[in-house]
C-alpha positions as a Markdown table, in Angstrom:
| # | Residue | x | y | z |
|---|---|---|---|---|
| 1 | Unk | 0.1 | -0.1 | 0.0 |
| 2 | Unk | 1.3 | 3.5 | -0.7 |
| 3 | Unk | 2.2 | 5.9 | 2.0 |
| 4 | Unk | -0.3 | 8.5 | 2.9 |
| 5 | Unk | 1.1 | 11.9 | 1.8 |
| 6 | Unk | -1.9 | 14.1 | 2.3 |
| 7 | Unk | -4.0 | 15.0 | -0.8 |
| 8 | Unk | -4.6 | 18.0 | -3.1 |
| 9 | Unk | -7.4 | 19.3 | -0.8 |
| 10 | Unk | -5.9 | 18.3 | 2.7 |
| 11 | Unk | -2.6 | 19.7 | 3.8 |
| 12 | Unk | -1.2 | 17.1 | 6.3 |
| 13 | Unk | 1.8 | 17.9 | 8.5 |
| 14 | Unk | 4.5 | 15.7 | 8.6 |
| 15 | Unk | 3.9 | 14.3 | 12.0 |
| 16 | Unk | 0.2 | 13.7 | 11.0 |
| 17 | Unk | 1.6 | 11.7 | 7.9 |
| 18 | Unk | 3.8 | 9.6 | 10.2 |
| 19 | Unk | 0.9 | 8.8 | 12.6 |
| 20 | Unk | -1.4 | 7.7 | 9.8 |
| 21 | Unk | 1.1 | 5.6 | 8.1 |
| 22 | Unk | 2.1 | 4.1 | 11.5 |
| 23 | Unk | -1.4 | 3.1 | 12.3 |
| 24 | Unk | -1.9 | 1.5 | 9.0 |
| 25 | Unk | 1.3 | -0.4 | 9.2 |
| 26 | Unk | 0.4 | -1.6 | 12.8 |
| 27 | Unk | -3.3 | -2.2 | 11.9 |
| 28 | Unk | -4.2 | -0.4 | 15.0 |
| 29 | Unk | -7.1 | 2.2 | 15.2 |
| 30 | Unk | -5.7 | 5.7 | 14.6 |
| 31 | Unk | -7.2 | 8.0 | 17.6 |
| 32 | Unk | -7.1 | 11.6 | 16.4 |
| 33 | Unk | -7.8 | 14.4 | 19.0 |
| 34 | Unk | -7.8 | 18.0 | 18.6 |
| 35 | Unk | -10.0 | 21.0 | 19.0 |
| 36 | Unk | -13.1 | 21.2 | 16.7 |
| 37 | Unk | -12.3 | 22.6 | 13.2 |
| 38 | Unk | -8.9 | 21.2 | 12.8 |
| 39 | Unk | -9.8 | 18.6 | 10.2 |
| 40 | Unk | -10.1 | 15.3 | 12.3 |
| 41 | Unk | -13.2 | 14.1 | 10.3 |
| 42 | Unk | -12.0 | 15.3 | 7.0 |
| 43 | Unk | -8.9 | 13.2 | 7.4 |
| 44 | Unk | -10.7 | 10.1 | 7.4 |
| 45 | Unk | -12.5 | 11.2 | 3.9 |
| 46 | Unk | -9.1 | 12.1 | 2.5 |
| 47 | Unk | -7.4 | 9.0 | 3.6 |
| 48 | Unk | -10.3 | 6.8 | 2.0 |
| 49 | Unk | -9.6 | 8.9 | -1.4 |
| 50 | Unk | -5.9 | 8.6 | -1.1 |
| 51 | Unk | -6.0 | 4.8 | -0.7 |
| 52 | Unk | -8.7 | 4.3 | -3.2 |
| 53 | Unk | -10.9 | 2.7 | -0.3 |
| 54 | Unk | -14.6 | 3.0 | 0.4 |
| 55 | Unk | -15.5 | 5.0 | 3.5 |
| 56 | Unk | -17.9 | 3.8 | 6.1 |
| 57 | Unk | -18.9 | 6.6 | 8.7 |
| 58 | Unk | -20.3 | 6.1 | 12.1 |
| 59 | Unk | -21.3 | 9.3 | 13.6 |
| 60 | Unk | -21.6 | 8.9 | 17.4 |
| 61 | Unk | -24.1 | 10.7 | 19.5 |
| 62 | Unk | -24.9 | 10.9 | 23.2 |
| 63 | Unk | -27.5 | 8.2 | 22.9 |
| 64 | Unk | -25.3 | 5.9 | 20.6 |
| 65 | Unk | -24.7 | 2.3 | 22.1 |
| 66 | Unk | -21.8 | 0.2 | 21.1 |
| 67 | Unk | -24.0 | -2.7 | 20.2 |
| 68 | Unk | -25.6 | -0.4 | 17.4 |
| 69 | Unk | -22.2 | -0.7 | 15.5 |
| 70 | Unk | -22.6 | -4.4 | 15.4 |
| 71 | Unk | -26.2 | -5.0 | 14.8 |
| 72 | Unk | -29.8 | -4.6 | 16.1 |
| 73 | Unk | -32.5 | -7.0 | 16.4 |
| 74 | Unk | -35.9 | -6.0 | 15.7 |
| 75 | Unk | -38.0 | -8.2 | 17.9 |
| 76 | Unk | -41.1 | -6.1 | 17.7 |
| 77 | Unk | -41.2 | -6.3 | 13.9 |
| 78 | Unk | -40.8 | -10.0 | 14.0 |
| 79 | Unk | -43.8 | -10.3 | 16.6 |
| 80 | Unk | -45.8 | -8.1 | 14.5 |
| 81 | Unk | -45.1 | -10.2 | 11.2 |
| 82 | Unk | -45.9 | -13.5 | 13.2 |
| 83 | Unk | -49.2 | -12.0 | 14.0 |
| 84 | Unk | -50.0 | -11.3 | 10.6 |
| 85 | Unk | -48.7 | -14.6 | 9.2 |
| 86 | Unk | -45.9 | -13.0 | 7.2 |
| 87 | Unk | -43.8 | -15.7 | 5.5 |
| 88 | Unk | -40.5 | -13.6 | 6.2 |
| 89 | Unk | -40.9 | -14.3 | 9.9 |
| 90 | Unk | -39.4 | -17.7 | 9.5 |
| 91 | Unk | -35.8 | -16.3 | 8.8 |
| 92 | Unk | -34.4 | -14.2 | 11.6 |
| 93 | Unk | -32.1 | -12.6 | 9.3 |
| 94 | Unk | -34.9 | -10.5 | 8.0 |
| 95 | Unk | -35.0 | -8.7 | 11.5 |
| 96 | Unk | -31.2 | -8.0 | 11.9 |
| 97 | Unk | -30.1 | -4.5 | 10.9 |
| 98 | Unk | -26.5 | -4.4 | 10.3 |
| 99 | Unk | -24.2 | -1.9 | 12.1 |
| 100 | Unk | -21.1 | 0.1 | 10.7 |
| 101 | Unk | -18.8 | -2.5 | 12.2 |
| 102 | Unk | -20.6 | -5.4 | 10.4 |
| 103 | Unk | -20.7 | -3.4 | 7.2 |
| 104 | Unk | -16.9 | -2.7 | 7.4 |
| 105 | Unk | -15.9 | -6.3 | 8.5 |
| 106 | Unk | -17.9 | -7.8 | 5.4 |
| 107 | Unk | -16.9 | -5.1 | 2.9 |
| 108 | Unk | -15.7 | -6.7 | -0.3 |
| 109 | Unk | -12.8 | -4.3 | -0.4 |
| 110 | Unk | -10.6 | -3.1 | 2.5 |
| 111 | Unk | -12.5 | 0.0 | 3.9 |
| 112 | Unk | -11.8 | 3.1 | 6.0 |
| 113 | Unk | -13.9 | 3.0 | 9.0 |
| 114 | Unk | -14.6 | 6.5 | 10.6 |
| 115 | Unk | -15.8 | 6.3 | 14.4 |
| 116 | Unk | -16.5 | 10.1 | 14.6 |
| 117 | Unk | -16.6 | 11.9 | 18.0 |
| 118 | Unk | -16.3 | 9.0 | 20.3 |
| 119 | Unk | -16.2 | 11.2 | 23.2 |
| 120 | Unk | -19.8 | 12.1 | 22.8 |
| 121 | Unk | -20.9 | 8.6 | 23.8 |
| 122 | Unk | -21.3 | 7.2 | 27.4 |
| 123 | Unk | -18.0 | 6.6 | 29.2 |
| 124 | Unk | -18.4 | 2.8 | 28.9 |
| 125 | Unk | -18.9 | 3.0 | 25.0 |
| 126 | Unk | -15.1 | 2.8 | 24.1 |
| 127 | Unk | -14.8 | -0.2 | 26.6 |
| 128 | Unk | -17.7 | -2.0 | 24.9 |
| 129 | Unk | -16.0 | -1.9 | 21.5 |
| 130 | Unk | -12.5 | -3.2 | 22.8 |
| 131 | Unk | -12.8 | -6.8 | 22.0 |
| 132 | Unk | -14.5 | -6.2 | 18.5 |
| 133 | Unk | -11.9 | -3.7 | 17.4 |
| 134 | Unk | -9.1 | -5.8 | 18.8 |
| 135 | Unk | -10.2 | -9.2 | 17.4 |
| 136 | Unk | -12.0 | -7.8 | 14.4 |
| 137 | Unk | -14.9 | -10.2 | 14.9 |
| 138 | Unk | -18.2 | -10.4 | 16.8 |
| 139 | Unk | -20.8 | -13.1 | 17.5 |
| 140 | Unk | -24.5 | -13.0 | 16.6 |
| 141 | Unk | -26.4 | -14.8 | 19.0 |
| 142 | Unk | -29.7 | -14.8 | 17.0 |
| 143 | Unk | -28.2 | -16.7 | 13.9 |
| 144 | Unk | -25.2 | -18.3 | 16.0 |
| 145 | Unk | -22.6 | -17.1 | 13.6 |
| 146 | Unk | -19.3 | -15.2 | 14.0 |
| 147 | Unk | -18.8 | -12.3 | 11.7 |
| 148 | Unk | -15.0 | -12.0 | 11.1 |
| 149 | Unk | -13.1 | -9.4 | 9.0 |
| 150 | Unk | -11.1 | -11.1 | 6.4 |
| 151 | Unk | -9.2 | -7.7 | 6.0 |
| 152 | Unk | -8.8 | -5.6 | 8.7 |
| 153 | Unk | -10.4 | -2.1 | 8.0 |
| 154 | Unk | -8.4 | 1.0 | 8.5 |
| 155 | Unk | -10.1 | 2.4 | 11.7 |
| 156 | Unk | -10.1 | 6.3 | 12.1 |
| 157 | Unk | -11.4 | 7.4 | 15.6 |
| 158 | Unk | -11.9 | 11.1 | 16.4 |
| 159 | Unk | -12.3 | 12.8 | 19.6 |
| 160 | Unk | -12.9 | 16.5 | 20.7 |
| 161 | Unk | -11.4 | 15.7 | 24.2 |
| 162 | Unk | -14.9 | 16.4 | 25.9 |
| 163 | Unk | -14.2 | 13.1 | 28.0 |
| 164 | Unk | -11.3 | 11.2 | 28.9 |
| 165 | Unk | -11.1 | 7.8 | 27.2 |
| 166 | Unk | -10.1 | 4.6 | 29.2 |
| 167 | Unk | -6.7 | 3.4 | 29.4 |
| 168 | Unk | -7.4 | 0.0 | 28.1 |
| 169 | Unk | -8.8 | 1.6 | 25.0 |
| 170 | Unk | -5.9 | 3.9 | 24.4 |
| 171 | Unk | -3.6 | 1.0 | 24.7 |
| 172 | Unk | -5.0 | -0.4 | 21.6 |
| 173 | Unk | -4.9 | 2.7 | 19.5 |
| 174 | Unk | -2.2 | 4.6 | 17.7 |
| 175 | Unk | -2.6 | 8.4 | 18.9 |
| 176 | Unk | -2.1 | 11.6 | 17.4 |
| 177 | Unk | -3.1 | 15.3 | 18.6 |
| 178 | Unk | -3.6 | 17.4 | 15.7 |
| 179 | Unk | -2.3 | 21.0 | 17.0 |
| 180 | Unk | -4.0 | 24.0 | 15.6 |
| 181 | Unk | -2.1 | 25.1 | 12.4 |
| 182 | Unk | 0.3 | 27.8 | 12.8 |
| 183 | Unk | 0.4 | 30.6 | 10.2 |
| 184 | Unk | 2.5 | 29.0 | 7.4 |
| 185 | Unk | 0.3 | 25.9 | 7.5 |
| 186 | Unk | -2.9 | 28.1 | 7.5 |
| 187 | Unk | -1.5 | 29.9 | 4.6 |
| 188 | Unk | -1.2 | 26.6 | 2.6 |
| 189 | Unk | -4.8 | 25.6 | 3.8 |
| 190 | Unk | -6.1 | 28.8 | 2.5 |
| 191 | Unk | -4.3 | 28.4 | -0.8 |
| 192 | Unk | -6.0 | 25.1 | -1.2 |
| 193 | Unk | -9.5 | 26.4 | -0.8 |
| 194 | Unk | -9.0 | 29.9 | -2.4 |
| 195 | Unk | -6.3 | 29.7 | -5.0 |
| 196 | Unk | -4.5 | 33.0 | -6.0 |
| 197 | Unk | -6.3 | 35.0 | -3.2 |
| 198 | Unk | -4.6 | 38.3 | -2.7 |
| 199 | Unk | -1.6 | 37.7 | -0.4 |
| 200 | Unk | -2.0 | 41.2 | 1.4 |
| 201 | Unk | -5.8 | 40.3 | 2.2 |
| 202 | Unk | -4.7 | 36.7 | 3.5 |
| 203 | Unk | -1.9 | 38.2 | 5.6 |
| 204 | Unk | -4.3 | 41.0 | 7.1 |
| 205 | Unk | -7.0 | 38.2 | 7.8 |
| 206 | Unk | -4.8 | 35.8 | 9.3 |
| 207 | Unk | -3.2 | 38.7 | 11.5 |
| 208 | Unk | -6.7 | 39.5 | 12.9 |
| 209 | Unk | -7.9 | 35.8 | 13.1 |
| 210 | Unk | -4.8 | 34.9 | 15.3 |
| 211 | Unk | -5.3 | 38.0 | 17.5 |
| 212 | Unk | -8.9 | 37.0 | 18.0 |
| 213 | Unk | -7.7 | 33.4 | 19.0 |
| 214 | Unk | -5.2 | 34.9 | 21.4 |
| 215 | Unk | -7.8 | 37.3 | 23.2 |
| 216 | Unk | -7.9 | 36.3 | 26.9 |
| 217 | Unk | -11.2 | 35.2 | 28.2 |
| 218 | Unk | -12.5 | 34.2 | 24.7 |
| 219 | Unk | -15.0 | 31.3 | 25.2 |
| 220 | Unk | -14.9 | 29.6 | 21.8 |
| 221 | Unk | -11.9 | 30.2 | 19.7 |
| 222 | Unk | -12.6 | 30.5 | 15.9 |
| 223 | Unk | -11.6 | 27.4 | 13.9 |
| 224 | Unk | -10.2 | 26.7 | 10.6 |
| 225 | Unk | -13.4 | 26.2 | 9.0 |
| 226 | Unk | -14.6 | 29.4 | 10.5 |
| 227 | Unk | -11.7 | 31.4 | 8.9 |
| 228 | Unk | -12.6 | 30.0 | 5.5 |
| 229 | Unk | -16.0 | 31.1 | 5.8 |
| 230 | Unk | -14.9 | 34.5 | 7.0 |
| 231 | Unk | -12.5 | 34.8 | 4.1 |
| 232 | Unk | -15.2 | 34.0 | 1.6 |
| 233 | Unk | -17.5 | 36.7 | 3.1 |
| 234 | Unk | -14.6 | 39.2 | 2.8 |
| 235 | Unk | -14.0 | 38.5 | -0.7 |
| 236 | Unk | -17.8 | 38.9 | -1.5 |
| 237 | Unk | -18.0 | 42.0 | 0.4 |
| 238 | Unk | -14.7 | 43.2 | -1.3 |
| 239 | Unk | -13.1 | 44.1 | 2.2 |
| 240 | Unk | -9.7 | 45.7 | 1.7 |
| 241 | Unk | -6.6 | 44.5 | 3.7 |
| 242 | Unk | -6.4 | 48.3 | 4.8 |
| 243 | Unk | -9.9 | 47.9 | 6.5 |
| 244 | Unk | -8.8 | 44.8 | 8.3 |
| 245 | Unk | -5.5 | 46.3 | 9.4 |
| 246 | Unk | -7.0 | 49.6 | 10.6 |
| 247 | Unk | -6.6 | 50.3 | 14.2 |
| 248 | Unk | -9.7 | 52.6 | 14.6 |
| 249 | Unk | -10.8 | 52.0 | 18.3 |
| 250 | Unk | -14.5 | 52.2 | 17.1 |
| 251 | Unk | -13.7 | 49.2 | 14.7 |
| 252 | Unk | -12.0 | 46.9 | 17.1 |
| 253 | Unk | -14.7 | 44.2 | 16.2 |
| 254 | Unk | -13.6 | 42.9 | 12.6 |
| 255 | Unk | -16.0 | 43.3 | 9.8 |
| 256 | Unk | -18.4 | 40.2 | 9.3 |
| 257 | Unk | -17.4 | 38.9 | 12.8 |
| 258 | Unk | -20.5 | 36.9 | 13.0 |
| 259 | Unk | -18.3 | 34.1 | 11.0 |
| 260 | Unk | -15.7 | 34.1 | 13.7 |
| 261 | Unk | -17.4 | 34.9 | 17.1 |
| 262 | Unk | -20.2 | 32.4 | 17.7 |
| 263 | Unk | -21.7 | 33.5 | 21.0 |
| 264 | Unk | -22.9 | 36.6 | 22.9 |
| 265 | Unk | -20.2 | 36.4 | 25.6 |
| 266 | Unk | -17.5 | 36.7 | 23.0 |
| 267 | Unk | -19.0 | 39.5 | 21.1 |
| 268 | Unk | -19.6 | 41.3 | 24.4 |
| 269 | Unk | -16.0 | 40.6 | 25.3 |
| 270 | Unk | -14.8 | 42.6 | 22.2 |
| 271 | Unk | -17.3 | 45.2 | 22.7 |
| 272 | Unk | -15.9 | 45.8 | 26.2 |
| 273 | Unk | -12.4 | 45.9 | 24.8 |
| 274 | Unk | -13.6 | 48.4 | 22.0 |
| 275 | Unk | -15.1 | 50.6 | 24.7 |
| 276 | Unk | -12.0 | 50.4 | 26.9 |
| 277 | Unk | -9.8 | 51.4 | 23.8 |
| 278 | Unk | -12.2 | 54.1 | 22.9 |
| 279 | Unk | -11.9 | 55.5 | 26.5 |
| 280 | Unk | -8.1 | 55.3 | 26.4 |
| 281 | Unk | -7.9 | 56.9 | 23.0 |
| 282 | Unk | -10.1 | 59.9 | 24.4 |
| 283 | Unk | -7.9 | 60.6 | 27.3 |
| 284 | Unk | -5.5 | 63.6 | 27.0 |
| 285 | Unk | -2.2 | 62.4 | 25.6 |
| 286 | Unk | -3.7 | 59.1 | 24.7 |
């Protein structure tokens, strides 16, 4: 298998490439952590494209249970069908709904299985999947059969670090933390999404963006995806680099800030800072 080098649409740092290739070589799940918007989920999509592999995605919610990834047995439908005298009632397989792990284990081609935002689920969820991910097999009681992966899928697991994951689970994974992109990496990401965008506008936007992220007391730091949304709006509204670079105290909050600041506390924080700067500027000798 060729080594993962990133794709045209995905800028992968050297340490991320090493992590992906190590996990694939070891045939261990790749556990990717990082703050929201750092490209954890997109990595699985791009990895599948780079490998020419099908992608099977299991988005985890707070109500998701581990057994749903294996299969679910619909006993209620079977009972109803038996009361109606349906012929299909004689084959229990008609009432088994295959989960994403079953789908991945029996895929005709080695797939990439994305278990997205595992930390959203109950704390027992990762432990409940330990054996299945380790052995790449599980038992179906209703049909008395074992579903086994002939070829181990490439497993990518993402976490936003909302909950600590159990040690036993971590031991079975290859771990990588995606750091928030530095300015040079972010320029490359912007170039992928908006080729040929004016360098002065990009430089001014990035300067403002990182200043916002570094503001003390900010509740939610803007992410890469929010920067890209903001840049798109700046282009549509033809905002100039000079406007972004202005240090006018009345304009401390950047134009179209709704793309970057996503809650009222952060907007109020910037409004207070603007007020304080205006007051400083209005003092004699200020």
